[in-house]
GROMACS .gro file of C-alpha atoms in nm:
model
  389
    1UNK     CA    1   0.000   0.000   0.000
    2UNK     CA    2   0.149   0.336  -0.140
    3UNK     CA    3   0.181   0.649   0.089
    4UNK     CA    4  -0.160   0.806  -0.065
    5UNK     CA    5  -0.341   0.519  -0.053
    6UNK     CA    6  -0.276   0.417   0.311
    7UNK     CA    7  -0.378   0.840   0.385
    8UNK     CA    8  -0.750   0.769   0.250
    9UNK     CA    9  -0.792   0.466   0.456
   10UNK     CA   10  -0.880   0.466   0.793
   11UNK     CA   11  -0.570   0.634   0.859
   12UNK     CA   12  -0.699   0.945   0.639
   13UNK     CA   13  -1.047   0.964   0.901
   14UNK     CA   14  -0.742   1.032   1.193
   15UNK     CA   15  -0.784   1.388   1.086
   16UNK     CA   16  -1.118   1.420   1.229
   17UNK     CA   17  -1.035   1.316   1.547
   18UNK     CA   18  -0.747   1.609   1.557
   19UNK     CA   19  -1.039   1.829   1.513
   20UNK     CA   20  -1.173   1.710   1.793
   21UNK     CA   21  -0.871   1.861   1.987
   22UNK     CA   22  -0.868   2.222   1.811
   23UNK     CA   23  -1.098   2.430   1.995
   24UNK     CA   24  -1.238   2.276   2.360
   25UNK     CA   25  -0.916   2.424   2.541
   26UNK     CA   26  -1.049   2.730   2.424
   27UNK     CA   27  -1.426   2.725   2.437
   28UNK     CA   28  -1.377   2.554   2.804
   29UNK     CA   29  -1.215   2.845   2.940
   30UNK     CA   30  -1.536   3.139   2.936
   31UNK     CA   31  -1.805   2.933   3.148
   32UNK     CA   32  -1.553   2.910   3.440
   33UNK     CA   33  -1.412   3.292   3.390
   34UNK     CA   34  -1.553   3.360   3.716
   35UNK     CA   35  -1.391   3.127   3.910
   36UNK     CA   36  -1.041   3.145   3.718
   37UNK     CA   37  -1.087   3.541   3.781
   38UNK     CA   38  -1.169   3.472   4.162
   39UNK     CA   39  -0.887   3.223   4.240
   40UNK     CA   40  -0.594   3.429   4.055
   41UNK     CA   41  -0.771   3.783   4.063
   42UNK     CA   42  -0.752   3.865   3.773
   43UNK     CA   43  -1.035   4.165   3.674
   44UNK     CA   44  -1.264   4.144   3.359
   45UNK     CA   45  -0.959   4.356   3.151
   46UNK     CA   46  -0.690   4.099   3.219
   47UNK     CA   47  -0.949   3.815   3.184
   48UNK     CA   48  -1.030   3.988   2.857
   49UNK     CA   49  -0.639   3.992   2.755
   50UNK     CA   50  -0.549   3.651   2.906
   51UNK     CA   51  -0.854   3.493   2.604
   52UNK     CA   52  -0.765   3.726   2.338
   53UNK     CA   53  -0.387   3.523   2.363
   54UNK     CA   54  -0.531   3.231   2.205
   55UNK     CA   55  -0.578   3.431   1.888
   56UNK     CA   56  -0.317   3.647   1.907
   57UNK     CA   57  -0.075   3.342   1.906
   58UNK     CA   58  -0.288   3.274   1.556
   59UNK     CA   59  -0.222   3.534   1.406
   60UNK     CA   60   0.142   3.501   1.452
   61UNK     CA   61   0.210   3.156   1.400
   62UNK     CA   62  -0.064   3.077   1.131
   63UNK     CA   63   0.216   3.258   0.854
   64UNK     CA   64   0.457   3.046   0.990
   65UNK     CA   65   0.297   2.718   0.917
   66UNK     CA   66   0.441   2.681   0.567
   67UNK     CA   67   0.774   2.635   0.684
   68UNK     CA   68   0.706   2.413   0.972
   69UNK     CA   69   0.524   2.185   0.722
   70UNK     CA   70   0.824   2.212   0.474
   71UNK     CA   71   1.051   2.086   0.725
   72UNK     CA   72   0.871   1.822   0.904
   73UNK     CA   73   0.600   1.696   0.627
   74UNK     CA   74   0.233   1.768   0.683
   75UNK     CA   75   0.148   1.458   0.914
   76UNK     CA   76   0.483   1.533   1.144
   77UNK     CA   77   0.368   1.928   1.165
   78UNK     CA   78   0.034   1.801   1.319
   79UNK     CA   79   0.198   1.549   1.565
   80UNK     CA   80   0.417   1.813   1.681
   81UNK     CA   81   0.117   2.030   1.730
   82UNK     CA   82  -0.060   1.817   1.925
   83UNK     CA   83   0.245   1.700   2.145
   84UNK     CA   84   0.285   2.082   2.196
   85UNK     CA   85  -0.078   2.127   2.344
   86UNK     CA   86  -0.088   1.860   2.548
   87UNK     CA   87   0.196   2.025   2.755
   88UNK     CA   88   0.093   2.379   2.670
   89UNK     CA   89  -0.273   2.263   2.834
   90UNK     CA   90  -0.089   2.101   3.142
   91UNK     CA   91   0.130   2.431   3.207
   92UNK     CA   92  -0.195   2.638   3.175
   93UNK     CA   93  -0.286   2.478   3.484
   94UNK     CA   94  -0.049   2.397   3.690
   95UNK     CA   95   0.238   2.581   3.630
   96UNK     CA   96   0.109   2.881   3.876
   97UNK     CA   97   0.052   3.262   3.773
   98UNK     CA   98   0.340   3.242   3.467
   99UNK     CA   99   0.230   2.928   3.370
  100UNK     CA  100  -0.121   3.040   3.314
  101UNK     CA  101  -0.017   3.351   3.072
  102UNK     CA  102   0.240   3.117   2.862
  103UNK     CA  103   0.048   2.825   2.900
  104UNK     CA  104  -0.242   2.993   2.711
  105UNK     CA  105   0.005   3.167   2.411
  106UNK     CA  106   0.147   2.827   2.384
  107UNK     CA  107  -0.239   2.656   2.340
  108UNK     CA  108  -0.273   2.860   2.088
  109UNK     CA  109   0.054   2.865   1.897
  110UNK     CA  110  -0.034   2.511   1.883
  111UNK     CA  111  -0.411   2.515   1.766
  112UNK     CA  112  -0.271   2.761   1.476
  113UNK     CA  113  -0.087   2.439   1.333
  114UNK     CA  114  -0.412   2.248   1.343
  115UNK     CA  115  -0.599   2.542   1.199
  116UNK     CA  116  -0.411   2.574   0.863
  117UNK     CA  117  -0.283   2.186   0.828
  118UNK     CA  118  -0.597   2.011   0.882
  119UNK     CA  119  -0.801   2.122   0.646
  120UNK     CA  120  -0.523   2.139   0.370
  121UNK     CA  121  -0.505   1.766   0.529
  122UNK     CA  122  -0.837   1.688   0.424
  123UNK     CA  123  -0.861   1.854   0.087
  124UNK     CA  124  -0.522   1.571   0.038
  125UNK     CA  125  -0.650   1.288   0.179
  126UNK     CA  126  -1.012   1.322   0.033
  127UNK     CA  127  -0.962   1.507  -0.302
  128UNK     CA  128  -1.274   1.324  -0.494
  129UNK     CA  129  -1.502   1.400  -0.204
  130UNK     CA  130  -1.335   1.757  -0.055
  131UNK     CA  131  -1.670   1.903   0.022
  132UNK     CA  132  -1.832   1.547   0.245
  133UNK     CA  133  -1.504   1.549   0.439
  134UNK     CA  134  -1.476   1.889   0.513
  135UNK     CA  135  -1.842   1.892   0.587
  136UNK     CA  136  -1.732   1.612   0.873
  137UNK     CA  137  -1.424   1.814   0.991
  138UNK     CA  138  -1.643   2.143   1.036
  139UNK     CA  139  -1.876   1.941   1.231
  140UNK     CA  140  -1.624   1.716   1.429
  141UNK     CA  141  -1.466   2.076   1.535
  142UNK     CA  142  -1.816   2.269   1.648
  143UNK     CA  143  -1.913   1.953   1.795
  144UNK     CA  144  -1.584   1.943   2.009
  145UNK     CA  145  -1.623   2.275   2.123
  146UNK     CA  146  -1.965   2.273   2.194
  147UNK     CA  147  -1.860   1.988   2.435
  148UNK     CA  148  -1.560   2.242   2.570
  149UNK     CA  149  -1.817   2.492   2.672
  150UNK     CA  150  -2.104   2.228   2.825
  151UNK     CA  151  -1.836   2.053   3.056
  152UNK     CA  152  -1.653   2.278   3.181
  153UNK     CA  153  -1.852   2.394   3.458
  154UNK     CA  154  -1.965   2.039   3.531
  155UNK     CA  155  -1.596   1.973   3.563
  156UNK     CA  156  -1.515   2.269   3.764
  157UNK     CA  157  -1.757   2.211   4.017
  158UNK     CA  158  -1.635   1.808   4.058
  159UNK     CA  159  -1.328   1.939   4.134
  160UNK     CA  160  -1.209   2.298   4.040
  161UNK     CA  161  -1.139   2.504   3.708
  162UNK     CA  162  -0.784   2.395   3.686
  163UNK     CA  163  -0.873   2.047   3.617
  164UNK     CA  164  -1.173   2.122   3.348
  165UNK     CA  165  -0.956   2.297   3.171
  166UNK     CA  166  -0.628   2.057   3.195
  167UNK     CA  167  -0.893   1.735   3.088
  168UNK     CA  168  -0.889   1.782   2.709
  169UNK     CA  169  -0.454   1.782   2.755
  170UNK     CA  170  -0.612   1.374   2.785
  171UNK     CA  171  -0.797   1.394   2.436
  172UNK     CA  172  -0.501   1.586   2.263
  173UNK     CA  173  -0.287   1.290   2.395
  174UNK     CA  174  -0.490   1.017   2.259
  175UNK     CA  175  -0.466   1.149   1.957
  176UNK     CA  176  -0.145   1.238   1.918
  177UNK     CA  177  -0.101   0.814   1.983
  178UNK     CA  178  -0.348   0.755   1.757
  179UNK     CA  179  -0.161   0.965   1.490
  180UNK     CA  180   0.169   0.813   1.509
  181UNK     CA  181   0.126   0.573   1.221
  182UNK     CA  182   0.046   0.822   0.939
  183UNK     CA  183   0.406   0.954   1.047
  184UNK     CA  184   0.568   0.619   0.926
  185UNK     CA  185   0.754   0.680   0.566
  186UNK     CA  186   0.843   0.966   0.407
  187UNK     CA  187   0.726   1.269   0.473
  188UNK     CA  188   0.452   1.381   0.315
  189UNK     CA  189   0.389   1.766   0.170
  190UNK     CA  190   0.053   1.924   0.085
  191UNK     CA  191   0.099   2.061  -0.292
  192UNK     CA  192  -0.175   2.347  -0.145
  193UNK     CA  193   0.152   2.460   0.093
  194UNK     CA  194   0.403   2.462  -0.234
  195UNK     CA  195   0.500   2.815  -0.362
  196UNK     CA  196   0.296   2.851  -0.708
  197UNK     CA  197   0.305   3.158  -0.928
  198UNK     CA  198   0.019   3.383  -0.852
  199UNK     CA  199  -0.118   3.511  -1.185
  200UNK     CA  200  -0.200   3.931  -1.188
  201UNK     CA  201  -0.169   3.945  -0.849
  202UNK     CA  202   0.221   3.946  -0.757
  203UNK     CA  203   0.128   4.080  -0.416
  204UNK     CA  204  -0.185   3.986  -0.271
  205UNK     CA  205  -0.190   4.304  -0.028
  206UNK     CA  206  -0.277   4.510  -0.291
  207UNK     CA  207  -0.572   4.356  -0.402
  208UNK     CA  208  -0.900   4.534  -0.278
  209UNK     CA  209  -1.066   4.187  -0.269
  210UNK     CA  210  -0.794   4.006  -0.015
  211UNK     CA  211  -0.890   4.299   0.217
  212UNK     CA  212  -1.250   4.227   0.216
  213UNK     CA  213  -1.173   3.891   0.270
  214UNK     CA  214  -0.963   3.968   0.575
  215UNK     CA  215  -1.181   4.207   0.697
  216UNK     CA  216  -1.535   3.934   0.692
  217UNK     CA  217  -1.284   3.714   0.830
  218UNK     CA  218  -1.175   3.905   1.115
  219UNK     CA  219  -1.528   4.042   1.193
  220UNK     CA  220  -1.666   3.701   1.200
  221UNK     CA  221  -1.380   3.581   1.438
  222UNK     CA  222  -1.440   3.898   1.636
  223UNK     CA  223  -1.780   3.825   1.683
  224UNK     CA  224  -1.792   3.402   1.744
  225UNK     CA  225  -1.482   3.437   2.009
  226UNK     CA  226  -1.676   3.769   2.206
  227UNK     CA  227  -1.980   3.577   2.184
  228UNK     CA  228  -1.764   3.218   2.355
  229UNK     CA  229  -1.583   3.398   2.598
  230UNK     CA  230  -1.838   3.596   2.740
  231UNK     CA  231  -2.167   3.498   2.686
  232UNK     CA  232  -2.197   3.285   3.018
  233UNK     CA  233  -2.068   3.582   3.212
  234UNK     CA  234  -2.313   3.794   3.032
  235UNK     CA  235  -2.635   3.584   3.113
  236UNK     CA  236  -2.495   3.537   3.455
  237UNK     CA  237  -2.496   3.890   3.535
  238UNK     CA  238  -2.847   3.870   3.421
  239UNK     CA  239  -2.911   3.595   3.684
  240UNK     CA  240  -2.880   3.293   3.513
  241UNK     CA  241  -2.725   3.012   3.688
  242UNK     CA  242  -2.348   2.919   3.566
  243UNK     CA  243  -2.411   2.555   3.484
  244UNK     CA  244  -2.731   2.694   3.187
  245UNK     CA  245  -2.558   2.971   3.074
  246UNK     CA  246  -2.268   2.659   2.983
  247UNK     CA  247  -2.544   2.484   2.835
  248UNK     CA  248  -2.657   2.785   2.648
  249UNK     CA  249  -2.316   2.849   2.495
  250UNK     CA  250  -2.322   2.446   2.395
  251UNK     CA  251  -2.675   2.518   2.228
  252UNK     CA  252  -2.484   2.821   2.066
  253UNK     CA  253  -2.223   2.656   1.914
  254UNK     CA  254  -2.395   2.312   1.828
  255UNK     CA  255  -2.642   2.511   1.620
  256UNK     CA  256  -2.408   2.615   1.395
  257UNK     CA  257  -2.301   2.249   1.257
  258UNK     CA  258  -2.675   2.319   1.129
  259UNK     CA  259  -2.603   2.638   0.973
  260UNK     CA  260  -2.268   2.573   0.866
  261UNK     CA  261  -2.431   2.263   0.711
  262UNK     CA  262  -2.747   2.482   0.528
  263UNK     CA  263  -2.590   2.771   0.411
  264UNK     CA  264  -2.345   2.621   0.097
  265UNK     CA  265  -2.643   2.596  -0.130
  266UNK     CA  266  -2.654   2.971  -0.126
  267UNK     CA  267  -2.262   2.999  -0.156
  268UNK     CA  268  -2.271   2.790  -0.491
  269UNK     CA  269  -1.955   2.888  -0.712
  270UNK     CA  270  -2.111   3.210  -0.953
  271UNK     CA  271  -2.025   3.539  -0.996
  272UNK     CA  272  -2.274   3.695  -0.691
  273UNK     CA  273  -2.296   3.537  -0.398
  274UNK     CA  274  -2.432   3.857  -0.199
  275UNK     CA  275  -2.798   3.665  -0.122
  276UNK     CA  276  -2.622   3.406   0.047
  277UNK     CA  277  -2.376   3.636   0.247
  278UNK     CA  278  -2.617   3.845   0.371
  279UNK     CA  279  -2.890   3.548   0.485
  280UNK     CA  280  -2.560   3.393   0.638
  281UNK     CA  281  -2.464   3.723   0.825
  282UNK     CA  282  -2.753   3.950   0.897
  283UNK     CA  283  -2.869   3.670   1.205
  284UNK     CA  284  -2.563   3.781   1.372
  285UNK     CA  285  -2.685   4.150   1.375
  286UNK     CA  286  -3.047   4.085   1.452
  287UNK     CA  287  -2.917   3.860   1.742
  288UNK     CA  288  -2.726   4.090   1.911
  289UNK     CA  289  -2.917   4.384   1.825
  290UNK     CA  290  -3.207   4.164   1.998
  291UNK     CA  291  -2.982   4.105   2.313
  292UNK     CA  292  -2.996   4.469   2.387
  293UNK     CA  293  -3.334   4.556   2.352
  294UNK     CA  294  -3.505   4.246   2.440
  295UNK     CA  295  -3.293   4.031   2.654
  296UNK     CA  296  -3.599   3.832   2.752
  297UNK     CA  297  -3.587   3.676   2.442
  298UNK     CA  298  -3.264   3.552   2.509
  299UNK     CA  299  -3.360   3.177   2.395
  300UNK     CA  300  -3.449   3.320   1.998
  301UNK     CA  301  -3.109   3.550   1.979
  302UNK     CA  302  -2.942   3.214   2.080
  303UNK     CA  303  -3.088   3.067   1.817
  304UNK     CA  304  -3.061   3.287   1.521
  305UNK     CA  305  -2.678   3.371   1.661
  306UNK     CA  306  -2.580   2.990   1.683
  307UNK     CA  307  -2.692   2.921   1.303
  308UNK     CA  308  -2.572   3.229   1.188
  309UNK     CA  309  -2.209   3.175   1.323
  310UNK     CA  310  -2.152   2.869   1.149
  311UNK     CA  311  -2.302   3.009   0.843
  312UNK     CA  312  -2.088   3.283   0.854
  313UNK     CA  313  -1.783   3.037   0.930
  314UNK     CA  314  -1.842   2.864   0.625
  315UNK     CA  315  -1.867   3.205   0.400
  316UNK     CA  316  -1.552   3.287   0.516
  317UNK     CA  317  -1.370   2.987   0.407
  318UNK     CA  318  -1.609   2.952   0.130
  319UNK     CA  319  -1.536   3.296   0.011
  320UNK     CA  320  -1.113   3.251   0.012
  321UNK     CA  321  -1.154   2.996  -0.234
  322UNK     CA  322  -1.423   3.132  -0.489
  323UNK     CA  323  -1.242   3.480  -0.478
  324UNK     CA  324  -0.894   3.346  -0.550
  325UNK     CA  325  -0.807   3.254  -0.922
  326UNK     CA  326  -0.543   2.981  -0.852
  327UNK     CA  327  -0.459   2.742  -0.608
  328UNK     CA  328  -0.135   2.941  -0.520
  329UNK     CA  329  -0.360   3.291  -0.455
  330UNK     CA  330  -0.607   3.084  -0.259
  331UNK     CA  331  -0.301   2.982  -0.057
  332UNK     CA  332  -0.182   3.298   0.006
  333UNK     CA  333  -0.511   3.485   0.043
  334UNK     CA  334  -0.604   3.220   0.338
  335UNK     CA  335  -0.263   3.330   0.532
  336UNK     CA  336  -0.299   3.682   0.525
  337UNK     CA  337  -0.726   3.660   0.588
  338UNK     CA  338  -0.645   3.410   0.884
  339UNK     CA  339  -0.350   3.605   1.008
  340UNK     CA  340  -0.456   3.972   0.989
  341UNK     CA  341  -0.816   3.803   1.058
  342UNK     CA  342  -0.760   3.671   1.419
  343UNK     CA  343  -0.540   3.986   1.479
  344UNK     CA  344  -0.828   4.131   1.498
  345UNK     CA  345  -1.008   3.941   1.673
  346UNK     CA  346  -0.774   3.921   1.927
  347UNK     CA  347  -0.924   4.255   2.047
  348UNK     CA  348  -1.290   4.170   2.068
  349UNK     CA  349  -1.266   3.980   2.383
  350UNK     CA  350  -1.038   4.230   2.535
  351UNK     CA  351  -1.222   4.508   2.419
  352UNK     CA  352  -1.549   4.368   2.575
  353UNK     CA  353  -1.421   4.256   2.948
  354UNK     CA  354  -1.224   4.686   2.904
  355UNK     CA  355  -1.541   4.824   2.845
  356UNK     CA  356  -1.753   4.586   3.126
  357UNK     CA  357  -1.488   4.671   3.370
  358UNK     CA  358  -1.494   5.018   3.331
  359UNK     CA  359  -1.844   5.083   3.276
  360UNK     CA  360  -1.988   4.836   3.557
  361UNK     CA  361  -2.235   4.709   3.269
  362UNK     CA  362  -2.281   4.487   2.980
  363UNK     CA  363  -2.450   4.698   2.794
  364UNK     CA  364  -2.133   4.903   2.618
  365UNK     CA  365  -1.986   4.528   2.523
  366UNK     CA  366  -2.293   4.476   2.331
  367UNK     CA  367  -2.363   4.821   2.152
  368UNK     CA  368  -2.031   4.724   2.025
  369UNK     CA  369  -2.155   4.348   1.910
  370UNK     CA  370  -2.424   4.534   1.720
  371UNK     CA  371  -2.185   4.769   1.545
  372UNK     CA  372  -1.908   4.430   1.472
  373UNK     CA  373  -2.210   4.198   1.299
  374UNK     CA  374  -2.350   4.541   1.112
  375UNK     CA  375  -2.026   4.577   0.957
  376UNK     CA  376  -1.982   4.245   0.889
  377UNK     CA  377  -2.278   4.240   0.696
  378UNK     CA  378  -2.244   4.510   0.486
  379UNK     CA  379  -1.836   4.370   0.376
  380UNK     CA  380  -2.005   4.036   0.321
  381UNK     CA  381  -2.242   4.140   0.051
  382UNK     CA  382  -1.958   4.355  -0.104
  383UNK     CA  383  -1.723   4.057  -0.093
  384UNK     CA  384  -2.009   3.846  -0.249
  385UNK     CA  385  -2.073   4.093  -0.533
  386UNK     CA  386  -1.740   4.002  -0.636
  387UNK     CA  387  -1.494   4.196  -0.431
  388UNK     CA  388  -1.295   4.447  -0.589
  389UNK     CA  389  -1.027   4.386  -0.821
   0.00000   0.00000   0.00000
């Protein structure tokens, strides 16, 4: 059996379970906030900073990827990765104040790996059936962090925050031993990580249409990691119990397997895809316009917000690749959009905790929702009019 052929075997479906492992040490920290904040006192600012590292660490390793992948082959890259969080996850912990500050970088130095291999992974492995597998990789991920968010607090309370966040170090370890045969041979490279000539557009920053890109793609990561890290603290305050504002943020972020799953029959490859961008988009702005005025209604903002993050997930990524001409440009468009993207992003939860800590109020964090998903509408149905060349 040949190197490709033992990759789309059973060995190939391995990259599903690394999904699994890319986003619960994330999505596992905002449900137990409170406690974390109590036991190292840390205020809503420096709460706000210590999740924004996470994407930070994105946005500087994700260009780096390419080379770590040259060097160590695609399937290597990945087992690093994963060898990395698992003692990244452990230091969060238990390695005391310093620990928890590098611990969290490191988590997501590693995740940034996962984030740009595994799907160029699965476009390898699976290239007669690239839209089924990634399909099952989107939902093995939202799945996984779904369960991040749901047992956390369950955890926390069994025995304390330090150990529901340190459990999924255990999944990203099982993994990592379950990967270990696709590492035997040669190493293999992704041809979507080879340098290839980029036709008109020698350098993608000066095309109007990579910045619209980037910009959807920050504004959507802006808006899903707000909406993880402080949605339980923000229904708390409103005097709901921690353990169903956990459950709320798993409802959130299961829903949108279901509207990351609905929305590519809008996204079909065309010249306008503006319809699709703004049914896929405009829930977020209705949602969290809704959570202002009409926080009773919290249960139908969830609702509309947890489909319309996924959808708006998928545009993103849906949009890199219709928008670029060649595989090379689609290459290079998804570093800079995931890059300058989650740089971005970094500041949303930051930016929210800054302005609940210094107003005393919620309300400031989600005027600013309202004006995030607004914008990201209206770049959405410019980027799916075509962009700008």
């Amino acid at each position: 059996m040949n190197a490709h052929a033992r990759r789309t075997g059973g060995m190939a479906a391995l990259v599903f379970l690394v999904a699994l492992c890319l986003r619960p040490a994330i999505t596992s920290v905002g449900p137990v906030l409170g406690d974390l904040g109590a036991d190292t006192g840390l205020g809503e600012g420096a709460l706000g900073i210590l999740t924004a590292l996470p994407l930070l660490a994105f946005a500087a390793v994700s260009p780096l990827v390419h080379r770590m992948a040259a060097r160590f082959g695609d399937d290597r890259a990945v087992l690093v990765a994963l060898v990395a969080l698992v003692a990244a996850t452990v230091v969060r912990s238990y390695a005391g104040d310093a620990g928890l500050w590098i611990g969290t970088f490191a988590i997501g130095a590693a995740i940034a790996v996962g984030n740009v291999l595994t799907p160029v992974l699965v476009r390898r492995d699976y290239p007669e059936r690239v839209s089924l597998a990634t399909g099952f990789y989107t939902a093995f991920l939202t799945l996984a962090a779904s369960a991040g968010s749901a047992l956390s607090v369950p955890l926390a309370h069994l025995v304390d925050w330090r150990f529901s966040l340190v459990v999924w170090a255990g999944l990203a370890l099982l993994v990592a031993l379950a990967w270990l045969p696709r590492i035997a041979g040669p190493a293999v490279h992704s041809p979507a990580l080879e340098p290839v000539p980029v036709p008109h557009h020698p350098s993608i920053w000066r095309w109007g249409t990579a910045w619209l890109a980037t910009a959807y793609m920050g504004l959507q990561s802006t808006t899903f990691y707000v909406l993880a890290t402080w949605l339980p603290t923000i229904e708390t305050s409103w005097g709901t119990p921690a353990a169903t504002a956990g459950l709320h943020l798993s409802v959130f972020l299961l829903l949108g397997v279901v509207g990351g799953l609905l929305i590519p029959r809008l996204l079909r490859d065309g010249r306008d895809q503006s319809a699709g961008m703004l049914v896929a988009t405009a829930p977020l702005a209705i949602g969290t316009a809704g959570m202002l005025v009409w926080p009773d209604a919290l249960p139908l903002w969830l609702v509309l917000l947890g489909l319309a993050q996924g959808a708006s997930l998928v545009a993103a990524l849906t949009m890199l690749s219709l928008r670029a001409r060649s595989h090379g440009e689609a290459a290079k468009l998804s570093g800079m959009a995931q890059s300058l993207g989650y740089l971005l992003a970094a500041a949303g939860p930051f930016a929210a905790g800054f302005l609940a800590e210094h107003t005393g109020s919620w309300t400031p964090t989600l005027v600013l929702l309202v004006v995030i998903t607004t914008s990201q509408t209206v770049v959405g149905v410019v980027l799916g009019r075509g962009g700008r060349r």
